[in-house]
mmCIF file of C-alpha atoms in Angstrom:
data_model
loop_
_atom_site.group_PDB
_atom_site.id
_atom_site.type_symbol
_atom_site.label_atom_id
_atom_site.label_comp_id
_atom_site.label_asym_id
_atom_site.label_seq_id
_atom_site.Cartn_x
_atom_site.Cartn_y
_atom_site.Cartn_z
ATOM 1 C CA UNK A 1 0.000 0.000 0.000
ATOM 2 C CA UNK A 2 2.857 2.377 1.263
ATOM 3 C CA UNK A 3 4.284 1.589 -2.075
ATOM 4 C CA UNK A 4 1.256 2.376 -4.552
ATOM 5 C CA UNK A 5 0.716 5.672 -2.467
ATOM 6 C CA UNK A 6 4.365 6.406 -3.455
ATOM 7 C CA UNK A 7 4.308 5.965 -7.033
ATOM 8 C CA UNK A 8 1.339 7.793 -7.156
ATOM 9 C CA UNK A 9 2.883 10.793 -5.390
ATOM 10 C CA UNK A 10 5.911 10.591 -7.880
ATOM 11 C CA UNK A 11 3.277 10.311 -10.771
ATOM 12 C CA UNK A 12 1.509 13.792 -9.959
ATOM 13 C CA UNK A 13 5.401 15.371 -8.968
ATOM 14 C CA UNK A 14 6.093 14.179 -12.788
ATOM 15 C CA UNK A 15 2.743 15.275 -14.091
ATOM 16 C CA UNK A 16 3.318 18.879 -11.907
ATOM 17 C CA UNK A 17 6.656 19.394 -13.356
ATOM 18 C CA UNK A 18 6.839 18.136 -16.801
ATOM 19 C CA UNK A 19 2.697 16.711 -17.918
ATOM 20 C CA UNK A 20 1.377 19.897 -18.108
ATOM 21 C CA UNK A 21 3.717 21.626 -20.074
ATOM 22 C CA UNK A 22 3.816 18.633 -22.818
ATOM 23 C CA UNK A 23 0.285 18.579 -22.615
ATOM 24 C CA UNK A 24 -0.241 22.323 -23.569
ATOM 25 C CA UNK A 25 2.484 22.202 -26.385
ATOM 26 C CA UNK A 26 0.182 19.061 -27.601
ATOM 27 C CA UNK A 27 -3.328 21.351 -27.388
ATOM 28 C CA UNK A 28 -1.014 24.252 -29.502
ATOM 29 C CA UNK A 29 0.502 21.797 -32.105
ATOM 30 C CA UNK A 30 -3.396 20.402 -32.576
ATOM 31 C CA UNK A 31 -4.572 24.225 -32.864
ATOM 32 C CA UNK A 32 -1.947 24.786 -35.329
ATOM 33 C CA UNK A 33 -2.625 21.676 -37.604
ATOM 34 C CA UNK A 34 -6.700 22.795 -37.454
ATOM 35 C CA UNK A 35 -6.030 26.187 -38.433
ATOM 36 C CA UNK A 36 -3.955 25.431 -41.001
ATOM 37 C CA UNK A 37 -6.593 22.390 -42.225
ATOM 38 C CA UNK A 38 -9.323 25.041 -42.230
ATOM 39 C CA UNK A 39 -6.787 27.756 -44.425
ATOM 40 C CA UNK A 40 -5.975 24.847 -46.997
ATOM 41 C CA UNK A 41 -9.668 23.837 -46.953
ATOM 42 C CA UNK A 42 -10.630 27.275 -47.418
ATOM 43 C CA UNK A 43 -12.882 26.984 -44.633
ATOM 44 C CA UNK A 44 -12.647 31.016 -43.603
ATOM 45 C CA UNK A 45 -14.389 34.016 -43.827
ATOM 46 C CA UNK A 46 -12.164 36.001 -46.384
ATOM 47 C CA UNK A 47 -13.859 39.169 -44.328
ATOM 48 C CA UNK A 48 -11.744 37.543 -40.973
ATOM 49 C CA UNK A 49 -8.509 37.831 -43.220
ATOM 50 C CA UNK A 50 -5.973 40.833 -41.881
ATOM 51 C CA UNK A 51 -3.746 42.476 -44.605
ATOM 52 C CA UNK A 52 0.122 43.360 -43.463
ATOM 53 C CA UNK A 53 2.285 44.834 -45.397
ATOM 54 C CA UNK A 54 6.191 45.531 -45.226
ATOM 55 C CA UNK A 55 8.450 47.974 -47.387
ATOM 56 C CA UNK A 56 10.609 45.544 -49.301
ATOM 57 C CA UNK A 57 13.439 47.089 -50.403
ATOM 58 C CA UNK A 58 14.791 44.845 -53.288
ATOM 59 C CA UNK A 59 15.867 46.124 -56.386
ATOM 60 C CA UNK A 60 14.275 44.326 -59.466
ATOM 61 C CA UNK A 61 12.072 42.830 -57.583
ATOM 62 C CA UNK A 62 8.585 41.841 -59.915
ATOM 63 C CA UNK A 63 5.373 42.345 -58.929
ATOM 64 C CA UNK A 64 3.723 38.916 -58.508
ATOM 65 C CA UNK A 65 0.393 38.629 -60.281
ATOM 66 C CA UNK A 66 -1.509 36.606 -57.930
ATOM 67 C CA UNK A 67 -1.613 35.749 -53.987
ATOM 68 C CA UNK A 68 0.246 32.460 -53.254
ATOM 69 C CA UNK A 69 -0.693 30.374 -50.271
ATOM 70 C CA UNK A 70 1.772 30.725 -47.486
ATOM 71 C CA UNK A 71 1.952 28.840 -44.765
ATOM 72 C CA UNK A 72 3.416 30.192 -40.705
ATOM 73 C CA UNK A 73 2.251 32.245 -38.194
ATOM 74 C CA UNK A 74 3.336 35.365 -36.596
ATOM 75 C CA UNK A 75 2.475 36.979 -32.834
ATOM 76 C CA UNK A 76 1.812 40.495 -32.843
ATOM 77 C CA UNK A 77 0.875 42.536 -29.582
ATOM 78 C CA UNK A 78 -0.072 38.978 -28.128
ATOM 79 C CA UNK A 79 -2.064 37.563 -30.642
ATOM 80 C CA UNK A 80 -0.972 34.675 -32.594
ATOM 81 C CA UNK A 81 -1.898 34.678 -36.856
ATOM 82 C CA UNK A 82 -1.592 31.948 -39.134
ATOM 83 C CA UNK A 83 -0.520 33.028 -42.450
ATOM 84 C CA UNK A 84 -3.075 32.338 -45.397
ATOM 85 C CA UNK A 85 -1.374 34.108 -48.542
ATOM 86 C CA UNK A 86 0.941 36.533 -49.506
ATOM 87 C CA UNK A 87 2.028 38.558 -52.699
ATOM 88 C CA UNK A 88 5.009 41.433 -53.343
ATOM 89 C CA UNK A 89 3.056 44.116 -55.499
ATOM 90 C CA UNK A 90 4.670 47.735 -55.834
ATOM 91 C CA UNK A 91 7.896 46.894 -53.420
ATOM 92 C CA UNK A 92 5.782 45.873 -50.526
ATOM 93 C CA UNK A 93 5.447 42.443 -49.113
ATOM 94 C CA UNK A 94 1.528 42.073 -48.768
ATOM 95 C CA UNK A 95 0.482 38.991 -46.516
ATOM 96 C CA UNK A 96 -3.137 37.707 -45.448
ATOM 97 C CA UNK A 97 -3.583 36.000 -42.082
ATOM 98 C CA UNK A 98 -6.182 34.857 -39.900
ATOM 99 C CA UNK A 99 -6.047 34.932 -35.941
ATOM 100 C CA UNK A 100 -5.228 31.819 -34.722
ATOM 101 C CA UNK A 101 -7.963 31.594 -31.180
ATOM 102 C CA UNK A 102 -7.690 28.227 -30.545
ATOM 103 C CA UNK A 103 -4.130 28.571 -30.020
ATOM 104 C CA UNK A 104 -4.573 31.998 -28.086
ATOM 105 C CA UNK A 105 -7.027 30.045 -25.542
ATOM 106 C CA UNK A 106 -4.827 27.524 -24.880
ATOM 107 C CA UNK A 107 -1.993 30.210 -24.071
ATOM 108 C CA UNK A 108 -4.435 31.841 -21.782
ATOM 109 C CA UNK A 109 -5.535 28.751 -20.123
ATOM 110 C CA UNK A 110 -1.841 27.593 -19.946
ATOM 111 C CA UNK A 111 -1.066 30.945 -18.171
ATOM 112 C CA UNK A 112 -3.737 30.845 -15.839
ATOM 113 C CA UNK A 113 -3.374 27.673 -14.305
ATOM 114 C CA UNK A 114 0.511 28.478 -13.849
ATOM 115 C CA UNK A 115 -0.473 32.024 -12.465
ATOM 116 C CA UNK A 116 -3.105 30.111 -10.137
ATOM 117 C CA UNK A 117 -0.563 27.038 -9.198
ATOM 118 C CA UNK A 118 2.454 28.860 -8.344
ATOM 119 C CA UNK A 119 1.093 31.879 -7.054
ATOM 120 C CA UNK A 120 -1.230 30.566 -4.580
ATOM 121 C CA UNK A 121 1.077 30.476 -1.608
ATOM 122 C CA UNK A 122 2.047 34.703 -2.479
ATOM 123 C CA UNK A 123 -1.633 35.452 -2.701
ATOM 124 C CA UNK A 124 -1.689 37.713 0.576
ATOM 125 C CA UNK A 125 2.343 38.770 0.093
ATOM 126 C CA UNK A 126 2.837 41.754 -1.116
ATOM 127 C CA UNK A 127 6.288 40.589 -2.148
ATOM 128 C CA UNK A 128 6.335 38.601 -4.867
ATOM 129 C CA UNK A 129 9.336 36.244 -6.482
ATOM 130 C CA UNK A 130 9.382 33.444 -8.878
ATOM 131 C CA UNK A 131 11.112 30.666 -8.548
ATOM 132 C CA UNK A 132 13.923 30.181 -11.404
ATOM 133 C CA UNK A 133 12.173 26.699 -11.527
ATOM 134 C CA UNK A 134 8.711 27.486 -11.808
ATOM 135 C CA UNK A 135 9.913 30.133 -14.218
ATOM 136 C CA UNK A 136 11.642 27.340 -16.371
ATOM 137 C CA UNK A 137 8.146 25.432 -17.022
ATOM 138 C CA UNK A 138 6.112 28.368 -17.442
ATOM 139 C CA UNK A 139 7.612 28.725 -21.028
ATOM 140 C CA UNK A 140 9.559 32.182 -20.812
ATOM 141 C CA UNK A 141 11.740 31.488 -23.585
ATOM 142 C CA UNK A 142 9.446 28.951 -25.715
ATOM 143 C CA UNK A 143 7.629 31.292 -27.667
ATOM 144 C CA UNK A 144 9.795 32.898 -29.686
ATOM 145 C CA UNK A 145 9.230 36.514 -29.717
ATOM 146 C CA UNK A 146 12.356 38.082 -31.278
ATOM 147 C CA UNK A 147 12.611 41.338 -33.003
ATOM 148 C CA UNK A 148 13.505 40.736 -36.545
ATOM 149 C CA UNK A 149 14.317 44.076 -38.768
ATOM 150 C CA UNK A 150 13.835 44.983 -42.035
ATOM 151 C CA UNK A 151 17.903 46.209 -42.267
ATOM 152 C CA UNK A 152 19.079 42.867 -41.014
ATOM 153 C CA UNK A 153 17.545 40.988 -43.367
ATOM 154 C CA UNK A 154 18.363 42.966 -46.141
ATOM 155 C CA UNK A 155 22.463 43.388 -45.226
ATOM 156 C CA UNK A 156 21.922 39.051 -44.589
ATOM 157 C CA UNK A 157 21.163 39.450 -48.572
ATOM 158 C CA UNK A 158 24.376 40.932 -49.098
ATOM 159 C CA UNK A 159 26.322 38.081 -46.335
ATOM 160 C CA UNK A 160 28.235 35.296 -48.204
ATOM 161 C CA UNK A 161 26.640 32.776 -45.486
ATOM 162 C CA UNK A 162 23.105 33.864 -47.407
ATOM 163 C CA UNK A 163 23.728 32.161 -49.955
ATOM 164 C CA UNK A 164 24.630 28.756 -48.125
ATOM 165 C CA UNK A 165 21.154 26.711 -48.547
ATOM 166 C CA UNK A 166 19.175 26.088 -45.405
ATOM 167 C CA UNK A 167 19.214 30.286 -44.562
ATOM 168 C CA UNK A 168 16.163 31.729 -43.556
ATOM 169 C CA UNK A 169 15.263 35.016 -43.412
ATOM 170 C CA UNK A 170 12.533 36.979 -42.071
ATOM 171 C CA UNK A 171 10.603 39.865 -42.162
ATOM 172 C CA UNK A 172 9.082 42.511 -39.736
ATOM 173 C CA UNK A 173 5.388 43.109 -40.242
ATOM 174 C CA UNK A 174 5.086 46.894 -40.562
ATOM 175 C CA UNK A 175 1.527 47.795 -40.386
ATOM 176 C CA UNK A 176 -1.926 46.151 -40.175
ATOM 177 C CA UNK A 177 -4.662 46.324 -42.650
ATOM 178 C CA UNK A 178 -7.621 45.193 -43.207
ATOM 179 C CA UNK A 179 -8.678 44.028 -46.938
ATOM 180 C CA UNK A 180 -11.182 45.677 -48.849
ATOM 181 C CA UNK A 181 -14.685 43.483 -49.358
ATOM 182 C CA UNK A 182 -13.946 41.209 -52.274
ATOM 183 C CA UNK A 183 -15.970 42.982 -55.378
ATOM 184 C CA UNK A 184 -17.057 39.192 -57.034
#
């Protein structure tokens, strides 16, 4: 008996410290695989879509005739996008996404339950500090949120290691629009 209450202690420890974070990058991987299921069954309102644009400074660059599907996601102020097209027209980068809320509520629900597990004992402190521990499996440095710029990538085009394949670049989204009605 003494032993089957031990295990199951070290089974919710393990759960605790590691089963909840697997679990929630699980529910975000399934988000992510939906939303992009719905984009490439077209199963969207085109009046949801949200047009960014960059300045692309690349000479010679062609303006493409069409939107191409384009596939990623991007978090601005918070809010995570999935990509749906794109198109460079007039030396601007033009790209259509669609806000990704299944993924967002997960995020929320993810912080929540860490804000209301590991601050439950500092409740009535006024003094607050994080563990580095907790801080680990609360997914600081998970998301990536880096600042990419426009003058990076472009001196990266000019960088003999740009040229090596397997380099990715990437863009900063400069402004958000949103697309005129479709006139069909």
């Amino acid at each position: 008996m003494k032993r089957l209450a031990a295990i199951g202690i070290l089974g919710i420890l393990l759960f605790n410290s590691v089963g909840y974070q697997g679990l929630t990058r699980w529910l975000q991987h399934r988000a992510d695989v939906q939303a992009q299921a719905r984009i490439d069954e077209g199963q969207y309102a085109p009046e949801a879509l949200i047009e960014m644009s960059v300045e692309m400074d690349i000479p010679y660059a062609t303006n493409w005739g069409n939107w191409e599907h384009f596939e990623g996601d991007v978090v601005i102020d918070g809010i995570h996008y999935r990509y749906v097209e794109r198109k460079l027209e007039n030396g601007r980068m033009y790209v259509r996404c669609l806000p990704n809320t299944q993924k967002q509520t997960v995020l929320n629900a993810r912080d929540a339950f860490f804000k209301l597990a590991y601050d439950a004992d500092h409740a009535g402190n006024s003094k607050k500090s994080t563990s580095i521990f907790v801080s680990n499996y609360i997914g600081d440095y998970d998301d990536a949120s880096n600042q990419w710029s426009l003058a990076h990538w472009v001196a990266a085009q000019h960088s003999p290691i740009a040229k090596e394949p397997g380099c990715h670049q990437q863009l900063v989204i400069g402004s958000i629009i949103i697309p005129p009605e479709s006139q069909s």
